[in-house]
């Protein structure tokens, strides 16, 4: 009926009497199978054009061994370790933050102890559909709450997605409410795109195990603080940092390689510099900071940023800076190999 009009909405039950032709007896009627009247509370709901006739969104299990958690209220997928050496919990957290960074979505609130991460805005549908296009007449965006719950017994982790804020603008009119069905559909799409990204990262890791390179990803240091994780040994990262930091407005004041710290003073290099490199200005206040490097398992190195009071810089600033720093690490590597 969705593509044939909605005239049926005007249909009414005709209460014509049951006529018995002359010479025949009226049939006997029973009330055993009478259809009960519809309760008033059930009369509310979409009808006609408002009915969503799209097939229900389904969670994808593209990552080997992953499973849909059927008993969960919100869309949830379980990811399991693919080897005895894989720390699936650390991977899931790191992949999630880098998934957000890929689409330039900030981390608004992060509580690893509680297993929650609240995102900034996903603008339009390209990030979730892979095919969305810019449209001035149709703008849509959401913020999500991702929940990660470790399953140490089965060496896995459950990842749940939930819409916490929605804005949809069509021809200048903005709507901020979602039905339960719509909210679930968007949450499923977000979780599916994360699963695809998770799968890509697992495959890329396998492909690049034996290749040279220095990638920079979002993650955590050995103290569970938000950090950048360089895919290279400590000594290489130390040298890279000392070459790279001055170019991006960090004046090195003091350093101690044996302890892994570099004290700097940050002065924004200005709009001309950011325009030249095609990067986003750091959302970092000018002042004194410390970069703390640390050795990690697997030959990786963590880089944690502290303010003048030796307090870790907020995770949303760390995630925003990653966009430019990851490009800087890659460029430095390319220049070194020339």
Short mmCIF file of C-alpha atoms in Angstrom, two decimals:
data_model
loop_
_atom_site.label_atom_id
_atom_site.label_comp_id
_atom_site.label_asym_id
_atom_site.label_seq_id
_atom_site.Cartn_x
_atom_site.Cartn_y
_atom_site.Cartn_z
CA UNK A 1 0.00 0.00 0.00
CA UNK A 2 2.97 2.35 0.54
CA UNK A 3 3.27 3.09 -3.19
CA UNK A 4 -0.44 3.03 -4.08
CA UNK A 5 -1.88 5.89 -2.08
CA UNK A 6 -3.49 6.01 1.33
CA UNK A 7 -7.21 6.26 0.54
CA UNK A 8 -7.81 3.30 2.82
CA UNK A 9 -7.34 5.62 5.79
CA UNK A 10 -10.75 7.12 5.01
CA UNK A 11 -12.50 3.73 4.88
CA UNK A 12 -15.38 3.22 7.30
CA UNK A 13 -17.25 0.12 8.41
CA UNK A 14 -20.72 0.06 6.94
CA UNK A 15 -23.31 -1.03 9.47
CA UNK A 16 -25.83 -2.45 7.02
CA UNK A 17 -28.28 -5.03 8.34
CA UNK A 18 -27.81 -8.67 7.38
CA UNK A 19 -30.57 -9.45 4.87
CA UNK A 20 -32.05 -12.93 4.62
CA UNK A 21 -33.72 -13.76 1.28
CA UNK A 22 -37.37 -14.70 1.42
CA UNK A 23 -38.00 -18.38 2.06
CA UNK A 24 -34.68 -18.94 3.90
CA UNK A 25 -33.92 -19.15 7.59
CA UNK A 26 -31.47 -16.76 9.20
CA UNK A 27 -28.17 -18.45 10.17
CA UNK A 28 -27.29 -18.83 13.79
CA UNK A 29 -24.51 -16.56 15.02
CA UNK A 30 -22.03 -17.16 17.84
CA UNK A 31 -20.12 -14.57 19.82
CA UNK A 32 -17.29 -16.98 20.59
CA UNK A 33 -15.01 -15.46 17.97
CA UNK A 34 -15.90 -11.79 18.21
CA UNK A 35 -12.89 -9.52 17.72
CA UNK A 36 -12.52 -7.44 20.89
CA UNK A 37 -12.45 -3.66 20.50
CA UNK A 38 -9.01 -2.06 20.24
CA UNK A 39 -7.98 -0.43 23.54
CA UNK A 40 -7.69 3.34 23.39
CA UNK A 41 -4.01 3.21 24.32
CA UNK A 42 -3.25 1.10 21.24
CA UNK A 43 -4.91 3.48 18.82
CA UNK A 44 -1.88 5.75 18.82
CA UNK A 45 0.87 4.98 16.36
CA UNK A 46 1.95 5.57 12.77
CA UNK A 47 -0.61 5.03 10.03
CA UNK A 48 -0.58 5.53 6.29
CA UNK A 49 2.42 7.47 5.03
CA UNK A 50 3.89 7.58 8.54
CA UNK A 51 4.41 3.79 8.62
CA UNK A 52 8.07 2.84 8.16
CA UNK A 53 7.99 0.11 5.52
CA UNK A 54 11.77 -0.30 5.35
CA UNK A 55 13.14 -3.68 6.41
CA UNK A 56 14.49 -3.67 9.97
CA UNK A 57 18.17 -2.76 10.35
CA UNK A 58 20.32 -5.77 11.14
CA UNK A 59 23.63 -5.95 12.95
CA UNK A 60 26.57 -7.21 10.91
CA UNK A 61 29.08 -9.70 12.27
CA UNK A 62 31.87 -9.02 9.77
CA UNK A 63 34.68 -9.51 12.29
CA UNK A 64 35.66 -13.19 12.53
CA UNK A 65 34.13 -14.76 15.61
CA UNK A 66 31.93 -11.77 16.50
CA UNK A 67 28.35 -12.37 17.62
CA UNK A 68 25.13 -10.39 18.05
CA UNK A 69 23.94 -10.27 21.66
CA UNK A 70 20.24 -11.05 21.31
CA UNK A 71 19.26 -10.49 24.94
CA UNK A 72 20.50 -6.90 25.05
CA UNK A 73 18.01 -4.03 24.80
CA UNK A 74 20.28 -1.76 22.74
CA UNK A 75 22.21 -3.05 19.69
CA UNK A 76 25.21 -5.00 20.99
CA UNK A 77 27.97 -7.01 19.32
CA UNK A 78 30.52 -9.24 21.05
CA UNK A 79 34.10 -9.26 19.77
CA UNK A 80 36.46 -12.05 20.79
CA UNK A 81 40.25 -12.39 20.83
CA UNK A 82 41.52 -13.95 17.61
CA UNK A 83 44.77 -15.14 19.20
CA UNK A 84 46.21 -15.74 22.65
CA UNK A 85 48.32 -12.60 22.33
CA UNK A 86 45.49 -10.23 21.41
CA UNK A 87 44.21 -7.87 24.10
CA UNK A 88 40.70 -7.57 22.69
CA UNK A 89 39.62 -5.00 25.28
CA UNK A 90 42.47 -2.60 24.46
CA UNK A 91 41.91 -3.15 20.75
CA UNK A 92 38.19 -2.37 20.99
CA UNK A 93 38.83 0.88 22.85
CA UNK A 94 41.61 1.96 20.49
CA UNK A 95 39.65 1.01 17.37
CA UNK A 96 36.59 2.91 18.62
CA UNK A 97 38.51 6.13 19.26
CA UNK A 98 40.27 5.91 15.92
CA UNK A 99 36.97 5.13 14.20
CA UNK A 100 35.65 8.42 15.59
CA UNK A 101 38.85 10.25 14.61
CA UNK A 102 38.51 8.96 11.05
CA UNK A 103 35.27 10.93 10.71
CA UNK A 104 36.61 13.87 12.76
CA UNK A 105 34.20 13.12 15.60
CA UNK A 106 35.50 14.15 19.01
CA UNK A 107 35.28 12.21 22.25
CA UNK A 108 33.09 14.34 24.51
CA UNK A 109 33.12 12.16 27.62
CA UNK A 110 35.19 9.08 28.34
CA UNK A 111 35.09 6.88 31.43
CA UNK A 112 37.06 3.71 30.85
CA UNK A 113 36.40 2.45 34.36
CA UNK A 114 32.66 2.63 33.71
CA UNK A 115 33.15 1.43 30.13
CA UNK A 116 31.43 4.40 28.45
CA UNK A 117 32.34 6.83 25.67
CA UNK A 118 30.05 9.66 24.56
CA UNK A 119 30.77 11.07 21.11
CA UNK A 120 30.52 14.47 19.52
CA UNK A 121 28.32 14.97 16.47
CA UNK A 122 28.26 12.63 13.49
CA UNK A 123 27.21 15.12 10.79
CA UNK A 124 25.05 13.96 7.86
CA UNK A 125 24.92 10.27 6.95
CA UNK A 126 28.21 9.70 5.13
CA UNK A 127 29.93 8.48 8.29
CA UNK A 128 27.24 5.90 8.95
CA UNK A 129 26.10 4.91 5.48
CA UNK A 130 29.26 5.29 3.45
CA UNK A 131 27.26 6.86 0.62
CA UNK A 132 25.70 9.98 2.17
CA UNK A 133 26.18 13.25 0.30
CA UNK A 134 26.05 16.89 1.33
CA UNK A 135 22.56 18.34 0.94
CA UNK A 136 21.69 21.89 1.97
CA UNK A 137 18.00 21.02 2.27
CA UNK A 138 18.54 17.91 4.39
CA UNK A 139 20.90 17.91 7.35
CA UNK A 140 21.08 15.15 9.93
CA UNK A 141 23.39 14.43 12.82
CA UNK A 142 23.54 12.38 16.01
CA UNK A 143 25.63 11.90 19.11
CA UNK A 144 26.14 8.40 20.49
CA UNK A 145 26.92 6.64 23.72
CA UNK A 146 29.13 3.58 23.25
CA UNK A 147 29.33 1.13 26.13
CA UNK A 148 32.12 -1.45 26.32
CA UNK A 149 31.83 -4.34 28.78
CA UNK A 150 34.69 -6.83 29.04
CA UNK A 151 34.01 -10.56 29.13
CA UNK A 152 37.26 -11.94 30.59
CA UNK A 153 35.92 -15.49 30.87
CA UNK A 154 35.42 -15.75 27.10
CA UNK A 155 38.26 -13.33 26.22
CA UNK A 156 35.82 -10.94 24.61
CA UNK A 157 34.15 -7.56 24.91
CA UNK A 158 30.56 -6.44 24.31
CA UNK A 159 30.13 -3.14 22.44
CA UNK A 160 26.77 -1.33 22.60
CA UNK A 161 25.65 1.80 20.72
CA UNK A 162 22.84 4.16 21.69
CA UNK A 163 21.64 7.51 20.28
CA UNK A 164 21.77 10.22 22.96
CA UNK A 165 21.03 13.28 20.81
CA UNK A 166 19.52 13.79 17.36
CA UNK A 167 18.98 16.73 15.02
CA UNK A 168 17.30 16.49 11.64
CA UNK A 169 16.71 19.56 9.48
CA UNK A 170 14.54 19.32 6.36
CA UNK A 171 13.79 22.48 4.36
CA UNK A 172 14.68 24.65 7.32
CA UNK A 173 12.57 22.79 9.89
CA UNK A 174 14.47 20.99 12.67
CA UNK A 175 13.30 17.87 14.49
CA UNK A 176 15.08 16.54 17.57
CA UNK A 177 12.89 13.60 18.55
CA UNK A 178 13.22 10.00 17.42
CA UNK A 179 10.92 7.05 17.77
CA UNK A 180 12.31 3.97 19.47
CA UNK A 181 12.48 2.23 16.09
CA UNK A 182 14.34 5.12 14.45
CA UNK A 183 16.80 5.40 17.33
CA UNK A 184 17.57 1.70 17.12
CA UNK A 185 18.03 1.93 13.34
CA UNK A 186 20.64 4.69 13.71
CA UNK A 187 22.39 2.85 16.55
CA UNK A 188 22.59 -0.31 14.42
CA UNK A 189 24.08 1.66 11.53
CA UNK A 190 26.70 3.23 13.81
CA UNK A 191 27.66 -0.13 15.29
CA UNK A 192 27.82 -1.72 11.84
CA UNK A 193 30.22 0.94 10.60
CA UNK A 194 32.37 0.43 13.68
CA UNK A 195 32.40 -3.33 13.04
CA UNK A 196 33.57 -2.70 9.48
CA UNK A 197 36.33 -0.42 10.76
CA UNK A 198 37.31 -2.99 13.40
CA UNK A 199 37.61 -5.63 10.69
CA UNK A 200 39.74 -3.32 8.52
CA UNK A 201 42.14 -2.65 11.39
CA UNK A 202 42.55 -6.34 12.20
CA UNK A 203 43.32 -7.09 8.55
CA UNK A 204 45.70 -4.13 8.25
CA UNK A 205 47.57 -5.25 11.34
CA UNK A 206 48.17 -8.65 9.84
CA UNK A 207 49.28 -7.16 6.52
CA UNK A 208 51.75 -4.73 8.06
CA UNK A 209 53.31 -6.82 10.79
CA UNK A 210 56.51 -7.27 8.82
CA UNK A 211 56.55 -3.89 7.03
CA UNK A 212 58.37 -0.74 8.06
CA UNK A 213 56.28 2.20 9.13
CA UNK A 214 55.30 4.44 12.00
CA UNK A 215 51.59 4.90 12.41
CA UNK A 216 50.04 6.93 15.21
CA UNK A 217 46.77 5.80 16.76
CA UNK A 218 44.60 6.88 19.65
CA UNK A 219 44.71 4.62 22.67
CA UNK A 220 45.79 4.42 26.30
CA UNK A 221 49.14 4.32 28.05
CA UNK A 222 50.06 1.76 30.70
CA UNK A 223 48.21 3.88 33.30
CA UNK A 224 44.97 3.84 31.27
CA UNK A 225 45.29 7.54 30.40
CA UNK A 226 44.25 8.79 26.95
CA UNK A 227 47.34 8.79 24.76
CA UNK A 228 48.71 8.48 21.27
CA UNK A 229 50.25 5.11 20.53
CA UNK A 230 53.06 5.04 17.96
CA UNK A 231 53.69 1.84 16.07
CA UNK A 232 57.45 2.00 16.64
CA UNK A 233 60.05 1.40 19.38
CA UNK A 234 60.79 4.05 22.00
CA UNK A 235 64.09 5.27 20.52
CA UNK A 236 62.57 5.91 17.08
CA UNK A 237 59.60 7.76 18.54
CA UNK A 238 61.88 9.84 20.76
CA UNK A 239 63.87 11.00 17.74
CA UNK A 240 60.70 11.66 15.74
CA UNK A 241 59.20 13.78 18.51
CA UNK A 242 62.31 15.91 18.88
CA UNK A 243 62.32 16.62 15.13
CA UNK A 244 58.58 17.18 14.79
CA UNK A 245 57.50 19.20 17.84
CA UNK A 246 59.26 22.51 17.00
CA UNK A 247 57.54 22.61 13.61
CA UNK A 248 54.11 22.53 15.25
CA UNK A 249 54.65 25.35 17.73
CA UNK A 250 56.25 23.41 20.61
CA UNK A 251 59.51 24.87 21.90
CA UNK A 252 61.51 22.17 23.69
CA UNK A 253 62.63 23.52 27.08
CA UNK A 254 64.06 20.39 28.66
CA UNK A 255 64.06 16.63 28.17
CA UNK A 256 65.24 13.42 29.79
CA UNK A 257 65.38 10.43 27.47
CA UNK A 258 66.07 7.92 30.24
CA UNK A 259 62.80 8.95 31.91
CA UNK A 260 60.95 9.51 28.64
CA UNK A 261 59.73 13.10 29.14
CA UNK A 262 59.97 16.21 26.98
CA UNK A 263 59.01 19.58 28.52
CA UNK A 264 57.73 22.11 26.00
CA UNK A 265 56.05 25.49 25.73
CA UNK A 266 53.27 25.74 23.16
CA UNK A 267 52.71 28.85 21.05
CA UNK A 268 50.08 28.58 18.30
CA UNK A 269 51.99 28.88 14.99
CA UNK A 270 49.12 30.88 13.46
CA UNK A 271 46.51 30.60 10.72
CA UNK A 272 49.08 30.81 7.94
CA UNK A 273 50.86 27.69 9.16
CA UNK A 274 47.69 25.65 9.55
CA UNK A 275 46.50 26.74 6.12
CA UNK A 276 49.85 25.78 4.59
CA UNK A 277 49.81 22.24 5.96
CA UNK A 278 46.07 21.81 5.51
CA UNK A 279 45.58 20.87 9.16
CA UNK A 280 43.22 21.88 11.94
CA UNK A 281 44.57 24.18 14.69
CA UNK A 282 45.13 22.35 17.96
CA UNK A 283 42.43 22.97 20.55
CA UNK A 284 45.24 23.43 23.03
CA UNK A 285 45.75 26.52 25.14
CA UNK A 286 49.13 28.16 24.88
CA UNK A 287 51.40 27.34 27.79
CA UNK A 288 53.72 24.73 29.27
CA UNK A 289 53.22 21.01 28.74
CA UNK A 290 55.01 17.69 29.10
CA UNK A 291 55.06 14.83 26.59
CA UNK A 292 55.60 11.56 28.44
CA UNK A 293 56.76 8.60 26.36
CA UNK A 294 56.47 5.04 27.55
CA UNK A 295 57.40 1.62 26.24
CA UNK A 296 54.49 -0.73 25.55
CA UNK A 297 54.08 -4.37 24.65
CA UNK A 298 54.53 -5.32 21.02
CA UNK A 299 57.28 -2.78 20.36
CA UNK A 300 54.92 0.21 20.55
CA UNK A 301 55.33 3.53 22.35
CA UNK A 302 52.72 5.59 24.17
CA UNK A 303 52.77 9.40 24.15
CA UNK A 304 50.78 11.06 26.95
CA UNK A 305 50.30 14.83 27.17
CA UNK A 306 50.22 16.57 30.58
CA UNK A 307 49.58 20.22 31.42
CA UNK A 308 51.75 22.46 33.58
CA UNK A 309 50.18 20.99 36.73
CA UNK A 310 51.09 17.48 35.56
CA UNK A 311 47.43 16.64 34.94
CA UNK A 312 46.54 14.67 31.78
CA UNK A 313 45.08 16.79 28.99
CA UNK A 314 41.40 16.04 28.34
CA UNK A 315 40.61 13.20 25.96
CA UNK A 316 38.61 15.41 23.56
CA UNK A 317 41.72 17.59 23.01
CA UNK A 318 43.90 14.50 22.56
CA UNK A 319 41.51 13.06 19.96
CA UNK A 320 41.31 16.39 18.08
CA UNK A 321 45.11 16.79 17.98
CA UNK A 322 45.47 13.24 16.67
CA UNK A 323 44.06 14.23 13.28
CA UNK A 324 47.07 16.45 12.55
CA UNK A 325 49.71 14.57 14.53
CA UNK A 326 49.04 11.28 12.76
CA UNK A 327 49.60 13.04 9.43
CA UNK A 328 52.78 14.58 10.79
CA UNK A 329 54.15 11.19 11.83
CA UNK A 330 53.41 9.74 8.41
CA UNK A 331 55.01 12.68 6.59
CA UNK A 332 58.12 12.51 8.73
CA UNK A 333 58.44 8.82 7.93
CA UNK A 334 58.07 9.47 4.20
CA UNK A 335 60.71 12.20 4.30
CA UNK A 336 63.09 9.94 6.19
CA UNK A 337 62.79 7.19 3.56
CA UNK A 338 63.49 9.49 0.61
#
